[in-house]
XYZ file of C-alpha atoms in Angstrom:
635
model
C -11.222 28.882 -13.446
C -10.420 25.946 -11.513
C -7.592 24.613 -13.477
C -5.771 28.280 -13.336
C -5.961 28.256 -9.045
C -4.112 24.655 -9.730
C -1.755 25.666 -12.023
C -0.925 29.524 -10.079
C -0.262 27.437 -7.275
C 1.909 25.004 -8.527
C 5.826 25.421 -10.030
C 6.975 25.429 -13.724
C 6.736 27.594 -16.624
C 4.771 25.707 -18.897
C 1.516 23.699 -18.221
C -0.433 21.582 -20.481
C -4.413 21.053 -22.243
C -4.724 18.392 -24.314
C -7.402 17.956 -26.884
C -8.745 14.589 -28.540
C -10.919 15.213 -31.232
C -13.727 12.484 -32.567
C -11.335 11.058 -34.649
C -9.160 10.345 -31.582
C -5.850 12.797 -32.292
C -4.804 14.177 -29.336
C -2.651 17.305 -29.176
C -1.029 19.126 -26.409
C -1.193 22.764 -26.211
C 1.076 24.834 -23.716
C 0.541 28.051 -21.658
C 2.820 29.950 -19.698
C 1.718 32.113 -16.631
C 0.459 35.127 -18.688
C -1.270 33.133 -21.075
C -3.948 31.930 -18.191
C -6.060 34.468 -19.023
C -6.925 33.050 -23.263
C -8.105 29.886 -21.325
C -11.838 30.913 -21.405
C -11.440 31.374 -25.106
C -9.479 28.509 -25.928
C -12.155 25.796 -24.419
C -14.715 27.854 -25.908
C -12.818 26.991 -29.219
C -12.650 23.751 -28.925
C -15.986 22.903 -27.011
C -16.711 20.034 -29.577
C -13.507 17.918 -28.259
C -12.638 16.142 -25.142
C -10.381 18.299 -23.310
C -8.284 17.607 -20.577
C -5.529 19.123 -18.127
C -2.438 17.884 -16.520
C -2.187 19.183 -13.157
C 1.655 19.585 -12.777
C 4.037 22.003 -14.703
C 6.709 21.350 -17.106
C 10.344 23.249 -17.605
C 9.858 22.978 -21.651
C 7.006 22.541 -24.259
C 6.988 18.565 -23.879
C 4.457 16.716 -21.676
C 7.043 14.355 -20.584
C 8.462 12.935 -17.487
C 12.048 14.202 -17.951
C 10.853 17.827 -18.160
C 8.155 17.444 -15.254
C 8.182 20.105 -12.603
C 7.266 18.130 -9.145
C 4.340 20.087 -7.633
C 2.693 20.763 -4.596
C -0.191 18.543 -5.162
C -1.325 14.669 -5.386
C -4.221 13.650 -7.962
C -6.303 10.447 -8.909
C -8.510 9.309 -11.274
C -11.098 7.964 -8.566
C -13.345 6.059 -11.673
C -16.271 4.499 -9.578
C -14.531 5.634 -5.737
C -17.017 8.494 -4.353
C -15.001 11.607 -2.988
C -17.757 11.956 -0.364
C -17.087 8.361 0.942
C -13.358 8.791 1.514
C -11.484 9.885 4.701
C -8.683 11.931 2.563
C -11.155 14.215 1.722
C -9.684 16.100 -1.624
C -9.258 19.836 -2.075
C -11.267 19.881 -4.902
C -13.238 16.801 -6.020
C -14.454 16.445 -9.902
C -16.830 14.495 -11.324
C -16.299 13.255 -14.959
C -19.207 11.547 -16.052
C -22.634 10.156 -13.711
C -20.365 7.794 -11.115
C -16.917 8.548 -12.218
C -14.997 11.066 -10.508
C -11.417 12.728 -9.705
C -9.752 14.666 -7.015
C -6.709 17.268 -6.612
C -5.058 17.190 -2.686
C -3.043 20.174 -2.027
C 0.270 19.975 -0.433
C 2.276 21.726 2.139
C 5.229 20.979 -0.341
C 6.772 18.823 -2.830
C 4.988 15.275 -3.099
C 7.366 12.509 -4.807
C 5.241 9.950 -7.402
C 5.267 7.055 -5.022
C 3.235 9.137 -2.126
C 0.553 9.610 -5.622
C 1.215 6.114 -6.183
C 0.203 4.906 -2.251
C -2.720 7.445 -2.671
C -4.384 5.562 -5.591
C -4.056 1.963 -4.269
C -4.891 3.299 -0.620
C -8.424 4.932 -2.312
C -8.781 1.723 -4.627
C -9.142 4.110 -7.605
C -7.548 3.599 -10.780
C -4.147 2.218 -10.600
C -2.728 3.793 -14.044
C -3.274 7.034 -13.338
C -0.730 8.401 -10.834
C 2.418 9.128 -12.423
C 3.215 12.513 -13.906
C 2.305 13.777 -17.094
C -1.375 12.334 -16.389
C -3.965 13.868 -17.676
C -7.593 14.639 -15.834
C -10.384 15.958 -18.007
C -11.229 19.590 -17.494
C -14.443 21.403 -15.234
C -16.773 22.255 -17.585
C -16.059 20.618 -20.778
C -18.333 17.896 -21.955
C -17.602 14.414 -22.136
C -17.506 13.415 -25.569
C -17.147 9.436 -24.860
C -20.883 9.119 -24.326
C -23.637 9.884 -26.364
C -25.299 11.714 -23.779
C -21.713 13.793 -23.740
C -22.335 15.319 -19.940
C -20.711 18.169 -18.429
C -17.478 17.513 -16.703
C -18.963 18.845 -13.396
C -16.961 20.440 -9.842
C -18.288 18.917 -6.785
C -15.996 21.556 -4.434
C -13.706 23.416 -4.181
C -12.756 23.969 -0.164
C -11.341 20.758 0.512
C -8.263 21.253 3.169
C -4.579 21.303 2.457
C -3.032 18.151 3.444
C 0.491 18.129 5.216
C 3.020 15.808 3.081
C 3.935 13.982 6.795
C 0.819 13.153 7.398
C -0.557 11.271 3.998
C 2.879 10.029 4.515
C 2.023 8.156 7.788
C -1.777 7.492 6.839
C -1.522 6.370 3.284
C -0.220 2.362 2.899
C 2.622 1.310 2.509
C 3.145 -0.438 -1.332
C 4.183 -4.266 -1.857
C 5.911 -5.997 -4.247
C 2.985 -6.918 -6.128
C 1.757 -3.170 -6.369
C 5.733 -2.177 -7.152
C 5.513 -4.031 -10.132
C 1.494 -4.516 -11.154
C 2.047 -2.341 -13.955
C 3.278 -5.349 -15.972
C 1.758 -8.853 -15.501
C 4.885 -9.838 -17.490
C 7.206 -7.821 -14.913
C 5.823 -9.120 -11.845
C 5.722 -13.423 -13.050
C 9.212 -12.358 -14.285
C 10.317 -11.687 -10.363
C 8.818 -14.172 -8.990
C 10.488 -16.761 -11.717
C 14.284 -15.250 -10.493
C 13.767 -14.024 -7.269
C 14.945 -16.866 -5.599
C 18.595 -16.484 -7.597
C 18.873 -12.934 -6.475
C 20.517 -11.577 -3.404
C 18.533 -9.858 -1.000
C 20.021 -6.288 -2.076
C 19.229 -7.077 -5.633
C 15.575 -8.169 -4.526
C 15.193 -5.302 -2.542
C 16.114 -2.564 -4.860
C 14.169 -3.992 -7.492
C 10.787 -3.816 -5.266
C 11.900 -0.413 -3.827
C 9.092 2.296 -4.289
C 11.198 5.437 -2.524
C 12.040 6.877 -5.808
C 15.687 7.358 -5.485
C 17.780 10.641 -6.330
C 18.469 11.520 -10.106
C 22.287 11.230 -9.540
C 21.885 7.504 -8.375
C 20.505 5.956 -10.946
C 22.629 5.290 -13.520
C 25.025 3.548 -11.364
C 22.442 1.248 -9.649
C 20.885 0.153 -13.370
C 24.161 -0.894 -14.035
C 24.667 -2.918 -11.091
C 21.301 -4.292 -11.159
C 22.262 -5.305 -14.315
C 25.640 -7.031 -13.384
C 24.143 -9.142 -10.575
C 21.272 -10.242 -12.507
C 23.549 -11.097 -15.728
C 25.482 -13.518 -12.626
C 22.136 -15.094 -11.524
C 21.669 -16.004 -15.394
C 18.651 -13.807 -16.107
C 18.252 -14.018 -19.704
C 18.193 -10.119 -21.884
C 14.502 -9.829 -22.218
C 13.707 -10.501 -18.675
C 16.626 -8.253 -17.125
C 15.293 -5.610 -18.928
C 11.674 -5.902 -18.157
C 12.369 -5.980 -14.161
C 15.078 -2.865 -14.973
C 11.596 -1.258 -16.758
C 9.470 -1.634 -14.108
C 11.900 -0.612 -11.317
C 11.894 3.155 -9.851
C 15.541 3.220 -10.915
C 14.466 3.349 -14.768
C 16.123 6.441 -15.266
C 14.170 6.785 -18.849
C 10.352 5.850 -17.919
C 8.409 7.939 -20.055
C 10.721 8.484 -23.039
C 9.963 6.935 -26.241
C 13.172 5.196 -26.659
C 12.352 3.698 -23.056
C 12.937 0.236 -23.904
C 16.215 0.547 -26.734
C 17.828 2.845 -24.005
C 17.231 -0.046 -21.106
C 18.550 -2.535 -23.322
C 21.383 -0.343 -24.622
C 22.162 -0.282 -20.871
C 22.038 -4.184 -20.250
C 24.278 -4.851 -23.577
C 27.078 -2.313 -22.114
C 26.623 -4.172 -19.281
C 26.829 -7.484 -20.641
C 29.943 -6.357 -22.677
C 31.614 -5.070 -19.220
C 30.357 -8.436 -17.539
C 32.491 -10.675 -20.478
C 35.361 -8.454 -19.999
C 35.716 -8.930 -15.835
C 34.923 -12.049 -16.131
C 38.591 -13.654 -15.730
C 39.817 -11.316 -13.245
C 36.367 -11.933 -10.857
C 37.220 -15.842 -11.790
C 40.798 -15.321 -10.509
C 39.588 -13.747 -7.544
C 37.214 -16.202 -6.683
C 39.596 -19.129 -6.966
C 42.228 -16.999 -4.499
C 39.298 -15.823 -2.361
C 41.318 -12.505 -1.818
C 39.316 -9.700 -1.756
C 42.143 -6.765 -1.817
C 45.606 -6.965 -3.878
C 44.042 -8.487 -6.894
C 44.107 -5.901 -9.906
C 48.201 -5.367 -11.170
C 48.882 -2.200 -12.549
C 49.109 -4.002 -16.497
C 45.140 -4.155 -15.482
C 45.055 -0.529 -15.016
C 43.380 1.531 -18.146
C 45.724 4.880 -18.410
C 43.613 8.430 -18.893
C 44.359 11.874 -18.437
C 42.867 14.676 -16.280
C 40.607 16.508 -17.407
C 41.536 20.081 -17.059
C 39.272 23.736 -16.487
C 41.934 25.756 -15.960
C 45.507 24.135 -16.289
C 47.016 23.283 -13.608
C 44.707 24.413 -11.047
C 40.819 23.260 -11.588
C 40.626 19.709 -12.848
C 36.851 17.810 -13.264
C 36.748 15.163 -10.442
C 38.936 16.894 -8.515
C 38.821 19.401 -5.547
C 40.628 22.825 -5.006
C 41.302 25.255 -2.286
C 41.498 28.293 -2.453
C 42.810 30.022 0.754
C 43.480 34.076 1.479
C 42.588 36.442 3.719
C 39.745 38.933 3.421
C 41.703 41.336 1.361
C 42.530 38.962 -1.079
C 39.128 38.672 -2.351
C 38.957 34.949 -3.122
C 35.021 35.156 -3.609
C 36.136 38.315 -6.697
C 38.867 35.205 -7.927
C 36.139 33.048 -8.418
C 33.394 34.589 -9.712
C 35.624 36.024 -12.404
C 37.089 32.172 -13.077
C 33.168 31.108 -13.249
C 32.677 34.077 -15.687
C 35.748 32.826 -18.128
C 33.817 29.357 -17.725
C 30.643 30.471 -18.385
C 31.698 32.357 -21.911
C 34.240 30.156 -22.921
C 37.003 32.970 -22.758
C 40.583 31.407 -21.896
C 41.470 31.363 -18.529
C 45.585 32.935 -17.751
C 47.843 29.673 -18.135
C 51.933 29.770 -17.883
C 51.870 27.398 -21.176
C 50.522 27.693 -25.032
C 48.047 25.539 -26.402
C 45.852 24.847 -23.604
C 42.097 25.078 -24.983
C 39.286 26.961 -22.861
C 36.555 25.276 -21.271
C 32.703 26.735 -21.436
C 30.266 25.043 -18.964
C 28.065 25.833 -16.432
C 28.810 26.671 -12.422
C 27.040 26.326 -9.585
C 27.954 28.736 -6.837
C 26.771 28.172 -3.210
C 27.263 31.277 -1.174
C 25.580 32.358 2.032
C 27.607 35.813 2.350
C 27.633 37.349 -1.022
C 23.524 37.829 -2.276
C 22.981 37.301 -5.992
C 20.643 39.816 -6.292
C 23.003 42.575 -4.410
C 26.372 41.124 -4.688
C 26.900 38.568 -7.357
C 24.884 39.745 -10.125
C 26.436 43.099 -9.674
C 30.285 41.956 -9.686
C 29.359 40.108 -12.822
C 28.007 42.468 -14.417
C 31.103 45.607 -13.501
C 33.248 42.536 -15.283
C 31.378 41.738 -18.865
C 28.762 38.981 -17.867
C 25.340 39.625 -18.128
C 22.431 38.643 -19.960
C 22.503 35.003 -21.865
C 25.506 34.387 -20.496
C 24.125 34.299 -16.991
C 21.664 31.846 -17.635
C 24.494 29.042 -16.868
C 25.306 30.711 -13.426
C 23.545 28.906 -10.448
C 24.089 30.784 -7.391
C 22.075 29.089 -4.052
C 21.805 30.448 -0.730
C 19.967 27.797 0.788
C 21.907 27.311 4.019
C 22.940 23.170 3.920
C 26.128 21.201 5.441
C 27.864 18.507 3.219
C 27.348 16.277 5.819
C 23.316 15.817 5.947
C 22.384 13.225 3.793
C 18.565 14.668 3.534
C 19.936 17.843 2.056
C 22.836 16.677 -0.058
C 20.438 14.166 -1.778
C 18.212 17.296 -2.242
C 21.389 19.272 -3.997
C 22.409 16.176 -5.839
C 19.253 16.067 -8.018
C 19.700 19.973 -8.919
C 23.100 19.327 -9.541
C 22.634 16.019 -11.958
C 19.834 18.675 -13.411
C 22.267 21.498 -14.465
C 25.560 18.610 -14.775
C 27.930 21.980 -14.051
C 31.727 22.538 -15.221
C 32.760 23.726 -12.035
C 31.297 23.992 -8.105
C 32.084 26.514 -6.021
C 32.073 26.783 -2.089
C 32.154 29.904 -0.381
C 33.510 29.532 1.856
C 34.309 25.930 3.686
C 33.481 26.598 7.465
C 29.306 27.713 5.873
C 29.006 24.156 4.812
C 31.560 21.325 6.925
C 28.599 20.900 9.243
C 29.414 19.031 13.059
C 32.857 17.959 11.886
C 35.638 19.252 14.537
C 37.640 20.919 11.856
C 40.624 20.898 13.954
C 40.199 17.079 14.728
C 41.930 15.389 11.327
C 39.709 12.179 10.985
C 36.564 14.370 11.590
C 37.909 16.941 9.219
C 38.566 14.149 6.065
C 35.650 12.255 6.531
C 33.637 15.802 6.022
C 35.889 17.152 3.139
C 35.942 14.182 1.253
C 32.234 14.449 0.228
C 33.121 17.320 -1.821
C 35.225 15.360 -3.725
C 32.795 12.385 -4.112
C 30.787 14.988 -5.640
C 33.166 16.008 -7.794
C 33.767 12.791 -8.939
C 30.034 11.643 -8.972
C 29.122 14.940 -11.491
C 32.447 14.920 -13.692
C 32.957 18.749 -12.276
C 35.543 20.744 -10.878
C 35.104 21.627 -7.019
C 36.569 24.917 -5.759
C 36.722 25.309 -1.683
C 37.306 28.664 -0.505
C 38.630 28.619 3.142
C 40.233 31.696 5.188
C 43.850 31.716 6.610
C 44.599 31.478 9.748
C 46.030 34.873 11.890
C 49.874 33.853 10.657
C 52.674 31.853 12.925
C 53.860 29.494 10.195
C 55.791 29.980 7.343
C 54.416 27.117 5.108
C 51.471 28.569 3.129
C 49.699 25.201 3.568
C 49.600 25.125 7.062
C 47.984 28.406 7.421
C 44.478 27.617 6.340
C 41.841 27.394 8.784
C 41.099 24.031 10.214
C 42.832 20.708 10.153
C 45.742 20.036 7.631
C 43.674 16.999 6.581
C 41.150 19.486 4.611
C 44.882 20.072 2.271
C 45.222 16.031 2.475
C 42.239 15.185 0.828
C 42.209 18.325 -2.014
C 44.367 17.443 -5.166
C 45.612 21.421 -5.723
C 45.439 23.903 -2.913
C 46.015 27.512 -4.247
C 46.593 30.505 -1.673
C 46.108 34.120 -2.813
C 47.243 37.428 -1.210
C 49.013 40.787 -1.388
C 51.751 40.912 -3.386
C 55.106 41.554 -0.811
C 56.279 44.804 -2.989
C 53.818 45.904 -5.490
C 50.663 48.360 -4.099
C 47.230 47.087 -4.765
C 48.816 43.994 -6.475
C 47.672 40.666 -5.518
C 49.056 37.493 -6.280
C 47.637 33.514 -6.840
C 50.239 31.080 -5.983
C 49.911 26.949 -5.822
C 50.764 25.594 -2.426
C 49.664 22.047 -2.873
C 50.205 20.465 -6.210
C 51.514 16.937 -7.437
C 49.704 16.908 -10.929
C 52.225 18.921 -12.667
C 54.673 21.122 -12.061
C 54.830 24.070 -10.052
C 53.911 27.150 -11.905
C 54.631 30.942 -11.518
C 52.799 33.213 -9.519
C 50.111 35.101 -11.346
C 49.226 38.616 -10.334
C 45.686 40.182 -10.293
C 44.163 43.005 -8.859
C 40.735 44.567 -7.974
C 40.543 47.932 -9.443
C 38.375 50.431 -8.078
C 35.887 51.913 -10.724
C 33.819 53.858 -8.357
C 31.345 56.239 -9.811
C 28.450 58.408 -7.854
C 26.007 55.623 -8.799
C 28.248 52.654 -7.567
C 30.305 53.562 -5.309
C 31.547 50.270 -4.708
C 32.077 49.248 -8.831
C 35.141 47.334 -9.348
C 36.824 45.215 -12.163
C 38.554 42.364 -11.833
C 41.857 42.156 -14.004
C 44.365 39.264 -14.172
C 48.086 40.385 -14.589
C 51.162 38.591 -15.240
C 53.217 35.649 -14.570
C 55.843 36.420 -11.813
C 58.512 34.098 -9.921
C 56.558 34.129 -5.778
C 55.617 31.361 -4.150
C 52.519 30.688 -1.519
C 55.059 31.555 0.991
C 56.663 34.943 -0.006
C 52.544 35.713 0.061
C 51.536 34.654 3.633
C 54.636 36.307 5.133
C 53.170 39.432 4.130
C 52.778 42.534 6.310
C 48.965 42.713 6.487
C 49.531 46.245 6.953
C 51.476 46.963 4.030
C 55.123 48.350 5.385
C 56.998 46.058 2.831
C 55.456 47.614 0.004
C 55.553 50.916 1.434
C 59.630 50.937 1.858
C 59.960 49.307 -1.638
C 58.496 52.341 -3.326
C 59.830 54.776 -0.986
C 62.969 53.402 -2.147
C 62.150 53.681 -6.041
C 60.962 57.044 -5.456
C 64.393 57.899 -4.030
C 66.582 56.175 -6.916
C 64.409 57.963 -9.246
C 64.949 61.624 -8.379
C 68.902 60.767 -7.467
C 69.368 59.531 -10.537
C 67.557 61.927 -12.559
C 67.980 65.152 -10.580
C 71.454 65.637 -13.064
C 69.342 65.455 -16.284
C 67.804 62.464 -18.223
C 68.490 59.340 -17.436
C 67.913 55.668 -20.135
C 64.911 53.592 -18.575
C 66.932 50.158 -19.399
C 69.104 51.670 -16.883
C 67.372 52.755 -14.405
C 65.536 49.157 -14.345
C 68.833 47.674 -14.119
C 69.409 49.759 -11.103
C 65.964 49.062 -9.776
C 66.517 45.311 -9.592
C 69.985 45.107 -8.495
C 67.886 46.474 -5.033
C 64.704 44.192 -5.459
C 62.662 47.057 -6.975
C 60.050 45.100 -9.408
C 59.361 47.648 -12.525
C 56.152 47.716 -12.091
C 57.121 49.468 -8.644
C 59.597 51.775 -10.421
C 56.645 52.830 -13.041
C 54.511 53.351 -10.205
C 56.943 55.819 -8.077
C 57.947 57.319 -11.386
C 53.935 58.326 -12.131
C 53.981 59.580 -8.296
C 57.095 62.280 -8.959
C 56.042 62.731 -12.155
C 58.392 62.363 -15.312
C 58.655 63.046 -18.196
C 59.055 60.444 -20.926
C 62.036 61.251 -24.268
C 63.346 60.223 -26.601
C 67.452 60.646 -27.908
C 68.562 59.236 -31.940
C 66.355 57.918 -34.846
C 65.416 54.564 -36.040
C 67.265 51.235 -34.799
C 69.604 53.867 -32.138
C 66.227 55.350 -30.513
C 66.613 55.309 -26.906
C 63.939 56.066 -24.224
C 64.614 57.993 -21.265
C 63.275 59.513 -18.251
C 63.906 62.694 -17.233
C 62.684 65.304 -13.766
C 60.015 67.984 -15.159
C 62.709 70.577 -15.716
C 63.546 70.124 -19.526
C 66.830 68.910 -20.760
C 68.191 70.963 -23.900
C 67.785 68.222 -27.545
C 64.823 66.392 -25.498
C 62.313 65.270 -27.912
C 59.462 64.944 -25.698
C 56.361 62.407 -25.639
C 53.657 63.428 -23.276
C 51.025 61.123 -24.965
C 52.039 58.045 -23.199
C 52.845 57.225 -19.763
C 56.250 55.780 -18.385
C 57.155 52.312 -19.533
């Protein structure tokens, strides 16, 4: 069937018939991909109605603008225009009655609803019926508006697919009249206050480049402002906000109350300002003019206290070893189930939310999904995790506009960059202007989407003591980020790793916490790990970077608790509050001493009863009056 090759072609999950009976009800009726085959039968069911299609897809069971899918594809509803007479010739041209027709173009890609627009008052067809969520009526179905009720008829079916750049160039450009013909009311209303506008006002208002999703709300708002200063009354501010591209709720049925919800907050923000804009107008200063009584007070707005904070950016820094990307896809799997992140205070609430992840390294499909899954998060819970491998640099505009719709789409909890250098773009990243100009778009998108941004970056090959002067790049990249955390090996524990802040002015500084990667390798994954955090300990970023990458530091710490333990236990059995005592009077961490005591292998006792029950360690060779516990390892 025809409208099944449109539909298999285009995106969504859900696309839409609608039926109007003879007593003029219509209904909408959904079908996802698998149901395309019960089409035959379903217009054979209702063969008595007028039936008709939409030619787009939809992300839920609502034929409405805000759940559109934009397809691959640009339709018309040609009414009296011949397809045979026209130079865009469609892909497939319908005819809906004797002398009325309609026409599908395929795309090479994505089509915006101004291109559809320019197509319809380039053809001179009808003018209404461009925008999504229109509806065509269906091949085959009759026509039940005349008497005569003729068969919706296809004319063909070969016509050629049409390259997006080249309707671009061919099609004409749209005016102000066409911007805002949909309203007689709209367009008298511009011409009665265009003269009181500024030119940016004038121009945005006439605009027909539909603008990103993530735009929007701030430019209705501003719209608002200047025309509330040029003395456009309510009713008319709204109307021209209605008809403009930047109507952020065309299509919703609380269209209107939301638009003039949005004028009254802005009226109400307007009445506020207005004797701080008078002072600065009498003064004529433009900077210096807000004291800090002006200033409203709020707090941050924490993820994870005190190191992820919504409008904010963080950096995380380590080398290879210290798998950063494992850090963060474990913090985006506390995020994503709600489950409270480690925090050196009480009372802090968890966060749930969703995360976008963009990572050219690590595949979802054979990285991501798995390391999720070896920690607890699969199924439902994964529906919130947006992982994108679509290569992109912060700094082209084309592309971040592109990210910034998905983004205002999904609004996410937290952002994630692996790592920095995949996505700086031209910037010299060991020029500093170069470097913040770059960097600071990540936090303009943190601040423009309310989320949490989390930089991974790599460390440099060590010559500086200061843990924030060993990340890759320029310094500036630090600068601009309000926490920079730097994770590594822990300087006396095996297989321990450690997160420490390095750059913090938020709060203050808090312990070191431990975490480690353990290996859970079986014959089928050999590679299965799991991700554990550990415990609050007293490092800093600095006792991490200085380091031996290859380990000896750790290495002569246990060879030393291995040598206290069997001197001090080769004489019989020995308290374990001593032996720690011992241990850290030669900067031997416990955890160390459990470790070397597992490796010569102890035994664990007990000497006394009750409130005098002491434990001690003792060599394998057994002590006389040991009473012996071999169901629990060392403490």
């Amino acid at each position: 069937m025809i409208i099944s090759r449109v539909w298999a072609q285009q995106p969504g999950t859900y696309f839409c018939l609608s039926t109007k009976s003879v007593d003029g009800k219509f209904r909408d009726h959904f079908f996802e991909r698998d149901d395309f085959a019960t089409l035959p039968a379903f217009l054979r069911k209702h063969q008595a109605d007028n039936v008709y299609f939409c030619p787009h897809g939809f992300s839920e069971k609502r034929r409405q603008k805000e759940v559109a899918v934009i397809p691959r594809i640009l339709w018309a509803d040609l009414d009296h225009v011949d397809p045979d007479t026209i130079d865009i010739r469609p892909t497939i041209a319908i005819q809906s009655s004797p002398g009325r027709y309609a026409g599908l173009w395929f795309t090479d890609r994505k089509i915006t609803e101004e291109l559809n627009k320019r197509l319809s008052y380039t053809l001179g067809s009808d003018v209404s019926g461009w925008d999504l969520t229109q509806l065509l009526r269906v091949p085959g179905t009759f026509n039940m508006k005349y008497d005569a009720k003729p068969r919706v008829k296809t004319m063909w079916t070969d016509g050629p697919v049409w390259s997006v750049a080249d309707l671009d160039n061919r099609l004409d450009p749209l005016n102000a009249a066409d911007v805002l013909s949909e309203t007689s009311d709209a367009s008298a209303v511009y011409q009665k206050w265009e003269k009181h506008l500024p030119h940016w006002a004038r121009k945005e208002l006439i605009r027909t480049k539909r603008p990103s999703e993530g735009q929007r709300s701030e430019m209705l708002f501003k719209l608002a402002n200047t025309m509330l200063e040029a003395g456009v009354p309510r009713d008319n501010g709204v109307l021209l906000l209605q008809a403009s591209v930047w109507n952020k709720y065309e299509g919703r049925r609380d269209e209107e109350r939301q638009l003039a919800r949005a004028w009254d907050k802005a009226t109400t923000k307007h009445l506020k300002n207005d004797s701080k804009k008078q002072r600065e107008k009498d003064d004529g200063y433009k900077f210096l003019t807000r004291p800090l009584s002006e200033v409203e007070e709020r707090e941050h707005n924490w993820i994870w206290y005190p190191y992820l904070a919504r409008g904010e950016v963080t950096i995380l820094q380590g080398d290879p070893e210290a798998g950063k990307s494992f850090i963060s896809q474990n913090v985006a799997g506390h995020i994503l189930t709600g489950k409270r992140l480690p925090c050196h205070i009480d009372n802090v609430p968890p966060v749930k939310g969703t995360v976008v992840y963009f990572d050219l390294e690590n595949t979802a499909d054979t990285v991501t999904i798995k390391r999720m899954k070896w920690n607890g998060y699969t199924g439902e819970t994964l529906k919130n995790f947006y992982q994108e491998e679509h290569p992109f640099s912060i700094d082209d505009d084309e592309a971040l506009e592109a990210v910034y719709q998905g983004l205002e789409r999904i609004q996410p909890a937290l952002i994630v960059f692996d790592t920095l250098n995949t996505y700086i773009g031209k910037a010299d990243t060991n020029q500093g202007s170069q470097s913040q100009q770059s960097f600071i778009r990540f936090k303009e998108m943190a601040v423009r989407f309310n989320s949490a941004v989390l930089v991974l970056r790599h460390l440099t090959k060590g010559g500086r003591d200061k843990a924030m002067y060993r990340g890759q790049g320029s310094i500036a990249f630090t600068g601009v980020a309000r926490v920079e955390i730097t994770a590594g090996m822990h300087p006396t524990e095996e297989n321990v790793r450690v997160l420490a802040r390095s750059k913090g002015n938020l709060t203050r500084r808090p312990p070191a916490l431990t975490y480690e990667i353990i290996d859970r390798g079986t014959a089928q994954e050999r590679d299965k790990s799991k991700f554990e955090f550990g415990e609050f300990v007293d490092l800093t970023a600095e006792d991490i970077v200085s380091v031996d990458p290859r380990g000896q530091g750790r290495t002569d710490q246990r060879e030393a608790a291995i040598e206290l333990i069997t001197t001090s236990l080769k004489d019989g059995a020995v308290e374990v509050s001593r032996l720690e005592t011992m241990a850290e009077a030669r900067s031997i961490s416990k955890r160390t001493l459990t470790r070397a005591a597992e490796f010569v292998g102890i035994r664990r006792v007990f000497k006394g009863f009750g409130a005098s029950k002491k434990t001690l360690w003792a060599l394998k060779v057994n002590q006389p009056g040991d009473v012996e516990d071999q169901s629990r390892r060392p403490r």
